[in-house]
mmCIF file of N, CA, C and O in Angstrom:
data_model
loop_
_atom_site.group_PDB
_atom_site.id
_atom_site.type_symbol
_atom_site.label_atom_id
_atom_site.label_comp_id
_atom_site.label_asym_id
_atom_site.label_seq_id
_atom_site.Cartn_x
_atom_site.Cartn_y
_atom_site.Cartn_z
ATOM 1 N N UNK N 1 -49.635 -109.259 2.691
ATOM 2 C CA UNK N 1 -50.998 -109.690 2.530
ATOM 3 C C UNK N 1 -51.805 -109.417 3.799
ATOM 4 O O UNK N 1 -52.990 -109.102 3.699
ATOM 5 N N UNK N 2 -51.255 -109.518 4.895
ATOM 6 C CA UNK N 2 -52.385 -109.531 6.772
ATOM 7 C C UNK N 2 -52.113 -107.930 5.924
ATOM 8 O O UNK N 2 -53.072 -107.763 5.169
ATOM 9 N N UNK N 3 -51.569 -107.278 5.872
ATOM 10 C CA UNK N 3 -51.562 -105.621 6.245
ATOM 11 C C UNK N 3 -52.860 -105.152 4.964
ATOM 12 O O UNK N 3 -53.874 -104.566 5.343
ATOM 13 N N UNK N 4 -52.742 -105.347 4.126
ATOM 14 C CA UNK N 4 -53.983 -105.412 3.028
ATOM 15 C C UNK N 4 -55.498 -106.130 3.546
ATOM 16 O O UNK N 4 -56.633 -105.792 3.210
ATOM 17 N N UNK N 5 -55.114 -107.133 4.396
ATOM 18 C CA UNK N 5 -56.395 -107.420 5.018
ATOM 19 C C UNK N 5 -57.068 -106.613 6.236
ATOM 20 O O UNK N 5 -58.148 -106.661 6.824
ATOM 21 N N UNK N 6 -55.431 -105.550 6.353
ATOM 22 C CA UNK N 6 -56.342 -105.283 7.982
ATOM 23 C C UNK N 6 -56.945 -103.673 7.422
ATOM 24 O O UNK N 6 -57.842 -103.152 8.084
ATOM 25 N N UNK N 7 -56.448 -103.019 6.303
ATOM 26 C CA UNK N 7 -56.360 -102.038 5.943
ATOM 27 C C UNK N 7 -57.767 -102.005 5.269
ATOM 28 O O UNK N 7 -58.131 -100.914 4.831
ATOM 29 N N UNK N 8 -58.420 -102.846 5.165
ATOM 30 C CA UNK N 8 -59.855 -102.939 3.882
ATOM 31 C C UNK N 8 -61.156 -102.902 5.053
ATOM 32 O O UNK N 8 -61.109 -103.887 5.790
ATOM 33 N N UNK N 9 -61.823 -102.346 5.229
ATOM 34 C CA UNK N 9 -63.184 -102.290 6.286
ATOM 35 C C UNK N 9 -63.541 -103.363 6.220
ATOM 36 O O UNK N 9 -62.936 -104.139 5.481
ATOM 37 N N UNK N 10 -64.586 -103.767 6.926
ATOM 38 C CA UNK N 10 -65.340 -104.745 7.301
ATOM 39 C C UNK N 10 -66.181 -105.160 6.141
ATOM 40 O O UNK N 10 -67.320 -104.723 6.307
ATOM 41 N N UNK N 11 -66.082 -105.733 5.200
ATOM 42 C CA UNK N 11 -66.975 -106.087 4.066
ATOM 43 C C UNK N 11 -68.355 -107.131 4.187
ATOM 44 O O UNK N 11 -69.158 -107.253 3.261
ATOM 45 N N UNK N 12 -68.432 -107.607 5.053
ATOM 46 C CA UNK N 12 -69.276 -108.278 5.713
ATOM 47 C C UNK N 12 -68.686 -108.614 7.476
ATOM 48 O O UNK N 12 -67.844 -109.366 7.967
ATOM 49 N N UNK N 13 -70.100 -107.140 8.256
ATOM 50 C CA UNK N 13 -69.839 -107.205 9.706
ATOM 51 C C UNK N 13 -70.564 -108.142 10.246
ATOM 52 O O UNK N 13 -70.453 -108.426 11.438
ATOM 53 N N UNK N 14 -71.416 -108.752 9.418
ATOM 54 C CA UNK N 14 -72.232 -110.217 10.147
ATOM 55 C C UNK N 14 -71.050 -111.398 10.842
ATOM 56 O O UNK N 14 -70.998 -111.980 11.926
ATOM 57 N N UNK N 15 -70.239 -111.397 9.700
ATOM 58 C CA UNK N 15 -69.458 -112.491 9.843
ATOM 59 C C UNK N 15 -68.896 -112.798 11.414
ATOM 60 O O UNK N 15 -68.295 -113.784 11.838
ATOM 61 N N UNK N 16 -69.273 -111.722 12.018
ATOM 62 C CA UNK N 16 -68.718 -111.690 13.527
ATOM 63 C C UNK N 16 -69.661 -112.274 14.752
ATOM 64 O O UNK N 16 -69.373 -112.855 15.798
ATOM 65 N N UNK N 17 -70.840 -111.887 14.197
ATOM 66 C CA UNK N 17 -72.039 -112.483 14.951
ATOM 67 C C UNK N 17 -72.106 -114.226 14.486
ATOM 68 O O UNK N 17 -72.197 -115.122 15.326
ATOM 69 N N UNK N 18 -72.048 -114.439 13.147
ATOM 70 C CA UNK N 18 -72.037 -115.933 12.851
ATOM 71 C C UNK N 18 -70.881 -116.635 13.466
ATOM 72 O O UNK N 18 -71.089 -117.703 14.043
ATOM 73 N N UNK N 19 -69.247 -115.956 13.375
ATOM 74 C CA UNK N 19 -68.631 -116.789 14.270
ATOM 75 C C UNK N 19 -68.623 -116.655 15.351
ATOM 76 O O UNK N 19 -67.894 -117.476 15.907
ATOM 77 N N UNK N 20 -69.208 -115.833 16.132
ATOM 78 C CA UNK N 20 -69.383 -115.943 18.006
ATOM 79 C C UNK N 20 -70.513 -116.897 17.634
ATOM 80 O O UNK N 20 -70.411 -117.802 18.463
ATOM 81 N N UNK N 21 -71.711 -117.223 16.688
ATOM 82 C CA UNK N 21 -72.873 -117.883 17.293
ATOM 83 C C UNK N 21 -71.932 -119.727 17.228
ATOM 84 O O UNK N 21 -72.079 -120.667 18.009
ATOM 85 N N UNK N 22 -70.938 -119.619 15.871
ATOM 86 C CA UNK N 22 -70.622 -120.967 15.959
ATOM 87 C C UNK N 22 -69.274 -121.602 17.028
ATOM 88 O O UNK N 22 -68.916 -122.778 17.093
ATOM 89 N N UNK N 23 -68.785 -120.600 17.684
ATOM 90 C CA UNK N 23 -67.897 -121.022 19.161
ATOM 91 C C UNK N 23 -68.512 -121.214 19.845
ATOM 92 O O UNK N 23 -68.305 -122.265 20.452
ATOM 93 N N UNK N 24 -69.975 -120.185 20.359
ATOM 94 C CA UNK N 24 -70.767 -120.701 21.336
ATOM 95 C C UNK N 24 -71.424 -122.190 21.255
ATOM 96 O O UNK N 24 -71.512 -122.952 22.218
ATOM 97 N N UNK N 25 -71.808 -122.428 20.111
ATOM 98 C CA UNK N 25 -72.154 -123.742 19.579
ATOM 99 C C UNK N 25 -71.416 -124.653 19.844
ATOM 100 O O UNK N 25 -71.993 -125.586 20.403
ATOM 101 N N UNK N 26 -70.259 -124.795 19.660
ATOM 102 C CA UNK N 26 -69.044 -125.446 19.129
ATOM 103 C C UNK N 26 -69.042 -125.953 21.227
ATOM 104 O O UNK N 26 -69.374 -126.992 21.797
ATOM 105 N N UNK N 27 -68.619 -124.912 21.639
ATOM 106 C CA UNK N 27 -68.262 -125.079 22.870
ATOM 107 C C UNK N 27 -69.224 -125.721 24.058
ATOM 108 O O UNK N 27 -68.837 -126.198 25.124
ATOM 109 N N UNK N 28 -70.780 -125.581 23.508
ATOM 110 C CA UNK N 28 -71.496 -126.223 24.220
ATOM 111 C C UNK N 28 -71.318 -127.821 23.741
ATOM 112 O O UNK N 28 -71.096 -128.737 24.533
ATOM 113 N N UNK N 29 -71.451 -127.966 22.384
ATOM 114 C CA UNK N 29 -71.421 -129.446 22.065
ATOM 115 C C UNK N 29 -69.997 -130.374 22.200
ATOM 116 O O UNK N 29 -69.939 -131.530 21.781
ATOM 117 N N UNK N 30 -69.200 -129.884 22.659
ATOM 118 C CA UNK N 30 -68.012 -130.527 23.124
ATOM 119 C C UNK N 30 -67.763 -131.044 24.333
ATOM 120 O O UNK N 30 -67.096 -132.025 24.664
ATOM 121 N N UNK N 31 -68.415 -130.222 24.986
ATOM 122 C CA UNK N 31 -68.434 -131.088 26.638
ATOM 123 C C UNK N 31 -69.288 -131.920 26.627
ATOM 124 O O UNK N 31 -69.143 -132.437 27.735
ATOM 125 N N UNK N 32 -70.615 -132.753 25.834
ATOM 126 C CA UNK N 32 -71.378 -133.634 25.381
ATOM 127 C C UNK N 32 -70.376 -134.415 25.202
ATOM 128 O O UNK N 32 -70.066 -135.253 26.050
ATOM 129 N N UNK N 33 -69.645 -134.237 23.940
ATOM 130 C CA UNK N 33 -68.731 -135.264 23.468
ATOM 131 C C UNK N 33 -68.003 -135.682 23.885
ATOM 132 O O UNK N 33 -67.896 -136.881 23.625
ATOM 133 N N UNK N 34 -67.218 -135.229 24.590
ATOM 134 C CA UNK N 34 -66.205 -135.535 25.516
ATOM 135 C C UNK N 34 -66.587 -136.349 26.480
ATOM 136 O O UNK N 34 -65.766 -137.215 26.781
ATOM 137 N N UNK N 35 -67.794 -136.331 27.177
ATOM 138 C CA UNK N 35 -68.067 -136.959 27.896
ATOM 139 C C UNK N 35 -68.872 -138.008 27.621
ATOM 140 O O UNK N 35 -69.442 -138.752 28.419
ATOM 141 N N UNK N 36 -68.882 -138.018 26.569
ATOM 142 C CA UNK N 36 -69.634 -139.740 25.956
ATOM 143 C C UNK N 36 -68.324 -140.685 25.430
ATOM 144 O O UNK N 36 -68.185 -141.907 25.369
ATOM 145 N N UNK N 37 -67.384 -139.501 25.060
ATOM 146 C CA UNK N 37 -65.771 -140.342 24.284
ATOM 147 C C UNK N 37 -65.196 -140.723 25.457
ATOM 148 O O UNK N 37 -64.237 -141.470 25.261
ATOM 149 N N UNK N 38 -65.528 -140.383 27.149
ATOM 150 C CA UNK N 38 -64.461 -140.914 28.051
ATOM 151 C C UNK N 38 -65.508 -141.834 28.980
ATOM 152 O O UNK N 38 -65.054 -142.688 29.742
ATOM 153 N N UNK N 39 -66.837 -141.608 28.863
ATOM 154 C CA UNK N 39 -67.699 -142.521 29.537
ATOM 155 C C UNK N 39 -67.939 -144.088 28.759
ATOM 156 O O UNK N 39 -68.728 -144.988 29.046
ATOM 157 N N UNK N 40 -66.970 -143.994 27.728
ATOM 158 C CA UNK N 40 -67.224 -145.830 26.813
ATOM 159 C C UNK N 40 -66.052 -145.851 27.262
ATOM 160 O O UNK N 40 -65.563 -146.814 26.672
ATOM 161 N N UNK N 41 -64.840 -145.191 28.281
ATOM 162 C CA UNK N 41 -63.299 -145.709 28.460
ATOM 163 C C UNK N 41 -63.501 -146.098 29.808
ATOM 164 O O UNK N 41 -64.119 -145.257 30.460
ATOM 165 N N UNK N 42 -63.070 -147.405 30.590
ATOM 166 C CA UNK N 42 -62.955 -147.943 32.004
ATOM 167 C C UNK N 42 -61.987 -146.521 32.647
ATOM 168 O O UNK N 42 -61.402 -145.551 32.165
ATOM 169 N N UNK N 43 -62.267 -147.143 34.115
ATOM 170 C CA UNK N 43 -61.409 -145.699 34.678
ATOM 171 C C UNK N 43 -60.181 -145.410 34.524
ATOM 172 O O UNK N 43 -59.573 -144.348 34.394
ATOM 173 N N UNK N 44 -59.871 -146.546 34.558
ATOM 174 C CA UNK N 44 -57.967 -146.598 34.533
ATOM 175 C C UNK N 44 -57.423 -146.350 32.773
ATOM 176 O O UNK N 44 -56.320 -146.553 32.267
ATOM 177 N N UNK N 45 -58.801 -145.799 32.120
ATOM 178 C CA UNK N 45 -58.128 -145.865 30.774
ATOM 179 C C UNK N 45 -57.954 -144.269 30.201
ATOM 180 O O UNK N 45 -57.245 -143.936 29.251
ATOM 181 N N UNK N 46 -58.713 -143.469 30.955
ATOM 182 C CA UNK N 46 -59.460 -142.434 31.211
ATOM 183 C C UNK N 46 -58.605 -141.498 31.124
ATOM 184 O O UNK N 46 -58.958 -140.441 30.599
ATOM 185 N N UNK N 47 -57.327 -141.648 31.595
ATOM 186 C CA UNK N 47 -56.161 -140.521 31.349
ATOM 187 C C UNK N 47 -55.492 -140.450 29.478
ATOM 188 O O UNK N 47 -55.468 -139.480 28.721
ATOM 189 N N UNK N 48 -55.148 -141.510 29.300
ATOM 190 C CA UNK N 48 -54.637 -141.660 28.061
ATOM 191 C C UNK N 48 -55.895 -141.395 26.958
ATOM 192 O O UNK N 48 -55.637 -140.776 25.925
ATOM 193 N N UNK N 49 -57.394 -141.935 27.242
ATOM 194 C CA UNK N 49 -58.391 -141.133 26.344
ATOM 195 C C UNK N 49 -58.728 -139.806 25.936
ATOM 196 O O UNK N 49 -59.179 -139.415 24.860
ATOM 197 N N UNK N 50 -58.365 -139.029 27.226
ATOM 198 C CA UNK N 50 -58.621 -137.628 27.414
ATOM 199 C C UNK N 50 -57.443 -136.694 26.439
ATOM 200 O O UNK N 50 -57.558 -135.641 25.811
ATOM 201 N N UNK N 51 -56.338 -137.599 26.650
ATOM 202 C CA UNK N 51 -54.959 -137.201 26.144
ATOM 203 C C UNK N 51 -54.999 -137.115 24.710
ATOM 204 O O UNK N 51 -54.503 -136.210 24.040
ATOM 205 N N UNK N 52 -55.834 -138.460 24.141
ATOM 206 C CA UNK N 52 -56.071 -138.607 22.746
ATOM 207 C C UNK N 52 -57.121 -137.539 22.154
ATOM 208 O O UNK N 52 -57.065 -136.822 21.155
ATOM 209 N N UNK N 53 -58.152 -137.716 23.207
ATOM 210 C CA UNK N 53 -58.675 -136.425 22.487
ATOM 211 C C UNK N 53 -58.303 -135.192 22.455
ATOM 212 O O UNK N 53 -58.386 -134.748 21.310
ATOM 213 N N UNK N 54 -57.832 -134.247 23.408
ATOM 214 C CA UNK N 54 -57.374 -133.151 23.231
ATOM 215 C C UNK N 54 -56.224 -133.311 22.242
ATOM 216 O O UNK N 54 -56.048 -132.179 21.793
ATOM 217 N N UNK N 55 -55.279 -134.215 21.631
ATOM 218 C CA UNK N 55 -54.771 -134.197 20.633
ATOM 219 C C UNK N 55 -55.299 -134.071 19.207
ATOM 220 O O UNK N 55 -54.810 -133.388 18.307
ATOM 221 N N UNK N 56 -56.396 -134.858 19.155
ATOM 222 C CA UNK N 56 -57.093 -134.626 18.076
ATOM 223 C C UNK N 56 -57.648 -133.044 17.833
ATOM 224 O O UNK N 56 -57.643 -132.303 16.851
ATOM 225 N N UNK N 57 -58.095 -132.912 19.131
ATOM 226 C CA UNK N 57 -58.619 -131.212 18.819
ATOM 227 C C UNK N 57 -57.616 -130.094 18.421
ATOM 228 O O UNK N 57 -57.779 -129.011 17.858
ATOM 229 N N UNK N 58 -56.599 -130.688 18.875
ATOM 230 C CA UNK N 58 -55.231 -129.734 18.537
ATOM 231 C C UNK N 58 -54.887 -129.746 17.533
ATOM 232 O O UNK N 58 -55.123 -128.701 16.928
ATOM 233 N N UNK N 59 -54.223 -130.747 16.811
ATOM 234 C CA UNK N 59 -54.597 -130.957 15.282
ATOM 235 C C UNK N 59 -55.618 -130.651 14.317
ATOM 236 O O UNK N 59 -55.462 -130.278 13.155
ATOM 237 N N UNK N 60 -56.997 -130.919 15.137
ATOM 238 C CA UNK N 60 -57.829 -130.876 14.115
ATOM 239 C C UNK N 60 -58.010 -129.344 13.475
ATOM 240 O O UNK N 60 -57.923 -128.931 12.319
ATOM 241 N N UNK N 61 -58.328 -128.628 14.861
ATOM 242 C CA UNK N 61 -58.765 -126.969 14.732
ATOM 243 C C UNK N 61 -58.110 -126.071 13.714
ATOM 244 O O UNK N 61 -58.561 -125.103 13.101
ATOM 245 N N UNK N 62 -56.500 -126.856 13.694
ATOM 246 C CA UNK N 62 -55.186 -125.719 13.035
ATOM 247 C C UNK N 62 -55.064 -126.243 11.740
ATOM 248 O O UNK N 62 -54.345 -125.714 10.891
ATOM 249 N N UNK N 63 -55.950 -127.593 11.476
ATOM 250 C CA UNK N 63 -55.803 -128.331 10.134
ATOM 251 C C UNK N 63 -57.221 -127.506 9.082
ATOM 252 O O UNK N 63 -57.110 -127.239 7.886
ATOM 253 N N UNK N 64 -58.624 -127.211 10.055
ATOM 254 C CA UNK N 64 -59.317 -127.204 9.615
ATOM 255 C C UNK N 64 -59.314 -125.519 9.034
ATOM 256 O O UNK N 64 -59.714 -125.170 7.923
ATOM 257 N N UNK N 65 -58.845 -124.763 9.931
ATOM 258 C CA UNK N 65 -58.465 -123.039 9.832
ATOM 259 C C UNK N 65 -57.405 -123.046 8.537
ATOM 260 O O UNK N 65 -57.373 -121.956 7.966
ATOM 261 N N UNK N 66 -56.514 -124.094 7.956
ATOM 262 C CA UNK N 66 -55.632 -123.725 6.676
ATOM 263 C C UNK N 66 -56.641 -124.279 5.483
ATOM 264 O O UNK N 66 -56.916 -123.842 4.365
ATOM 265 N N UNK N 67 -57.076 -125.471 6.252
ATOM 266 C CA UNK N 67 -58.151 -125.771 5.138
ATOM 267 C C UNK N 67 -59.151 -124.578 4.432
ATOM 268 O O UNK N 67 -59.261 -124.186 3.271
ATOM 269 N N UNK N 68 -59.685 -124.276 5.441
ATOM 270 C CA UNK N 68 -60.751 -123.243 5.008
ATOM 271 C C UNK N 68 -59.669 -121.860 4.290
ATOM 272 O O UNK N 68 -59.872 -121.147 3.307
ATOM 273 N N UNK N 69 -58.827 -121.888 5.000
ATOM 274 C CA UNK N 69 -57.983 -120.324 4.112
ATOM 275 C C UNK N 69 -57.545 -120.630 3.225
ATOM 276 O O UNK N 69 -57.037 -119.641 2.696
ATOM 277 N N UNK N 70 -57.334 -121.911 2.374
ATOM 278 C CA UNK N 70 -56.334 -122.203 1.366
ATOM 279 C C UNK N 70 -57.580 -122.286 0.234
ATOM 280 O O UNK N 70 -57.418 -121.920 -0.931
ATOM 281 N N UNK N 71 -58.952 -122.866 0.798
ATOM 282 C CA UNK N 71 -60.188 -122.729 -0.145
ATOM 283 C C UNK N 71 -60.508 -121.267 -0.324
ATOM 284 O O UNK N 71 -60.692 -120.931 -1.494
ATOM 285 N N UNK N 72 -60.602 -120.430 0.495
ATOM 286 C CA UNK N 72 -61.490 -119.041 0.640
ATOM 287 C C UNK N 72 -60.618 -117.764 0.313
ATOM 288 O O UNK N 72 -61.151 -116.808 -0.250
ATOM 289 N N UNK N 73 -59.505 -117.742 0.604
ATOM 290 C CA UNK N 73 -58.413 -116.974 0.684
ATOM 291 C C UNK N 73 -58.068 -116.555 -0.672
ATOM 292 O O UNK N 73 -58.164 -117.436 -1.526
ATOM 293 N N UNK N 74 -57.528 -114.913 -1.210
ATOM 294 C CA UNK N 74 -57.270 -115.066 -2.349
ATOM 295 C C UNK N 74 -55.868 -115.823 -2.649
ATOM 296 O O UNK N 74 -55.114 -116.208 -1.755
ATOM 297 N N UNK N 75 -55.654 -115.963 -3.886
ATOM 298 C CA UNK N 75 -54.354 -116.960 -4.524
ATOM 299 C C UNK N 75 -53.008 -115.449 -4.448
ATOM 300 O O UNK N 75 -52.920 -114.402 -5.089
ATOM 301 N N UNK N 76 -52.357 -115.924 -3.593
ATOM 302 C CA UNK N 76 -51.414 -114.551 -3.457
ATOM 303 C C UNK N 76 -50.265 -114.465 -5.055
ATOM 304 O O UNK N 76 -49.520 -113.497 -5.210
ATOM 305 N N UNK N 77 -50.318 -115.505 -5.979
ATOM 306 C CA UNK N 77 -49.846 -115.358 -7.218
ATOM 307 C C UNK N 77 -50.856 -114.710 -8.371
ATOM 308 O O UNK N 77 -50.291 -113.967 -9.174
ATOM 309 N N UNK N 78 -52.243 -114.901 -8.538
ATOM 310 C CA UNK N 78 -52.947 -114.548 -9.040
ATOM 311 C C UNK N 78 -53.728 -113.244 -9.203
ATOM 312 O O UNK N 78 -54.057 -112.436 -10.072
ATOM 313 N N UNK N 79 -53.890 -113.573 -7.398
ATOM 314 C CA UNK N 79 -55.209 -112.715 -6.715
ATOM 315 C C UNK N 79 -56.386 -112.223 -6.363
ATOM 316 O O UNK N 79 -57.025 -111.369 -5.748
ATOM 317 N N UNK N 80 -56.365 -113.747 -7.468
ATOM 318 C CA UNK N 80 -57.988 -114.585 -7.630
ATOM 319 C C UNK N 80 -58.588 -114.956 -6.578
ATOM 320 O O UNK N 80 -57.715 -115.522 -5.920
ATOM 321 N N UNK N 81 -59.805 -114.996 -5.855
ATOM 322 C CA UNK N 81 -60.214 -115.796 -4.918
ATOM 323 C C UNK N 81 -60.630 -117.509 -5.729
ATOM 324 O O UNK N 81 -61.244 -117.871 -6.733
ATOM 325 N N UNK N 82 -60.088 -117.998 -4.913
ATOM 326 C CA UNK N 82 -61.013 -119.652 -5.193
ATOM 327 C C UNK N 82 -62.747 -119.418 -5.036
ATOM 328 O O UNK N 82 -63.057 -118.539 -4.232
ATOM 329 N N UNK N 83 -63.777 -120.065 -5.671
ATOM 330 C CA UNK N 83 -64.613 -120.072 -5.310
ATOM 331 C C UNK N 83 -65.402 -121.199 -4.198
ATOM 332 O O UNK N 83 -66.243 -121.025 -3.316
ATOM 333 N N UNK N 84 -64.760 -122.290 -4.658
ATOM 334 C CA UNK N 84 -65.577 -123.709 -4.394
ATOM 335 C C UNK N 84 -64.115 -124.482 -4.438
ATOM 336 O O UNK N 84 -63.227 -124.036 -5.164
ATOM 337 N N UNK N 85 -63.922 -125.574 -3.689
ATOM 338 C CA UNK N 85 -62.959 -126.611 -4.038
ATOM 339 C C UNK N 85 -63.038 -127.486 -5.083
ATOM 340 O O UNK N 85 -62.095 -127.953 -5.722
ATOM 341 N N UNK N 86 -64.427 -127.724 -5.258
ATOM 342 C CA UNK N 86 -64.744 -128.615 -6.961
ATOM 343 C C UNK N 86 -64.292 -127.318 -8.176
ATOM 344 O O UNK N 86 -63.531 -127.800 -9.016
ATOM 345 N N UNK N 87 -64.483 -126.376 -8.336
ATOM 346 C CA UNK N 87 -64.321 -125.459 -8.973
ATOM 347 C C UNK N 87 -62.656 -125.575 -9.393
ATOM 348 O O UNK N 87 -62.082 -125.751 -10.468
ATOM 349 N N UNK N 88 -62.297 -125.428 -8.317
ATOM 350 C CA UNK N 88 -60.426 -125.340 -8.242
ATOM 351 C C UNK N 88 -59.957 -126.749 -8.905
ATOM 352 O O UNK N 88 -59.176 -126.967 -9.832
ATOM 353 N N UNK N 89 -60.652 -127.544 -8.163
ATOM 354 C CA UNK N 89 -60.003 -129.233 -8.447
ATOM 355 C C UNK N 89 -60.352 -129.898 -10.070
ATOM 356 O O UNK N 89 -59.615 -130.624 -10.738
ATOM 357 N N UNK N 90 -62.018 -129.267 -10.498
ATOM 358 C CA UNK N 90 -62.156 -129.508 -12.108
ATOM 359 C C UNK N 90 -61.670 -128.821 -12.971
ATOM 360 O O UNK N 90 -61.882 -129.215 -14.118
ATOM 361 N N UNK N 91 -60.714 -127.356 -12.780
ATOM 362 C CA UNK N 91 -60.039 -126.678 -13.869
ATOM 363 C C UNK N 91 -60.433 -125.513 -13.812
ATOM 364 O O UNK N 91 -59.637 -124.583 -13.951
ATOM 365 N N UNK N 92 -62.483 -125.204 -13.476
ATOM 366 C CA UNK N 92 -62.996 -124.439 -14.234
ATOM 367 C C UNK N 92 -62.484 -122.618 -13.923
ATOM 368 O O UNK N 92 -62.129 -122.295 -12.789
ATOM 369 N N UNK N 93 -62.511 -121.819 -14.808
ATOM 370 C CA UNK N 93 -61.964 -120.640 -14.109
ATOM 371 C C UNK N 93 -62.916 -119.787 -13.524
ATOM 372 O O UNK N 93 -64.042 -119.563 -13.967
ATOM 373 N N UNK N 94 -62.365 -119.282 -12.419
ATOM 374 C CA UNK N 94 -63.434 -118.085 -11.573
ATOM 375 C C UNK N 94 -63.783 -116.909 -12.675
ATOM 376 O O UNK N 94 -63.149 -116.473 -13.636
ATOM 377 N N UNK N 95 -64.849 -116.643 -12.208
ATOM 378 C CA UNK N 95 -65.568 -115.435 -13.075
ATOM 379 C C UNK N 95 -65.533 -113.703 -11.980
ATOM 380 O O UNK N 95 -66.021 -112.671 -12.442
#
């Protein structure tokens, strides 16, 4: 399946500009957050907060990347793409 994906051109070359615009995004609004999630922690708490969050981000990122491929991705039994997750989850069939 990667060798079929790498073998097919670029079917949409935007998609490259939208995800550099949403890392750049992503990466500015995280050092915000971070620093509002460790500025409500006293100092001495400050190590184990930091710890929690970069755990969460670790988890979250690799949870959210299968998420999105298991919605978007074609069905490697079928070869259907999913359209929508309500779509998949009410029955209805792709067109």
């Amino acid at each position: 399946m990667c060798q079929d994906i790498a073998d097919r051109p670029a079917a949409h070359p935007g998609h490259a500009g939208v995800g550099f615009g949403f890392g750049f995004g992503f990466g500015f609004a995280m050092i915000p957050a971070m620093d509002a999630a460790l500025g409500a922690l006293p100092p001495e708490r400050a190590g184990s907060g930091s710890g929690l969050l970069m755990t969460v981000r670790q988890f979250g990122g690799p949870l959210g990347v299968a998420l999105l491929t298991a919605a978007f991705l074609p069905n490697p039994r079928t070869g259907r793409r999913t359209r929508t997750a309500p779509a998949v989850a009410s029955g209805t069939p792709d067109a």
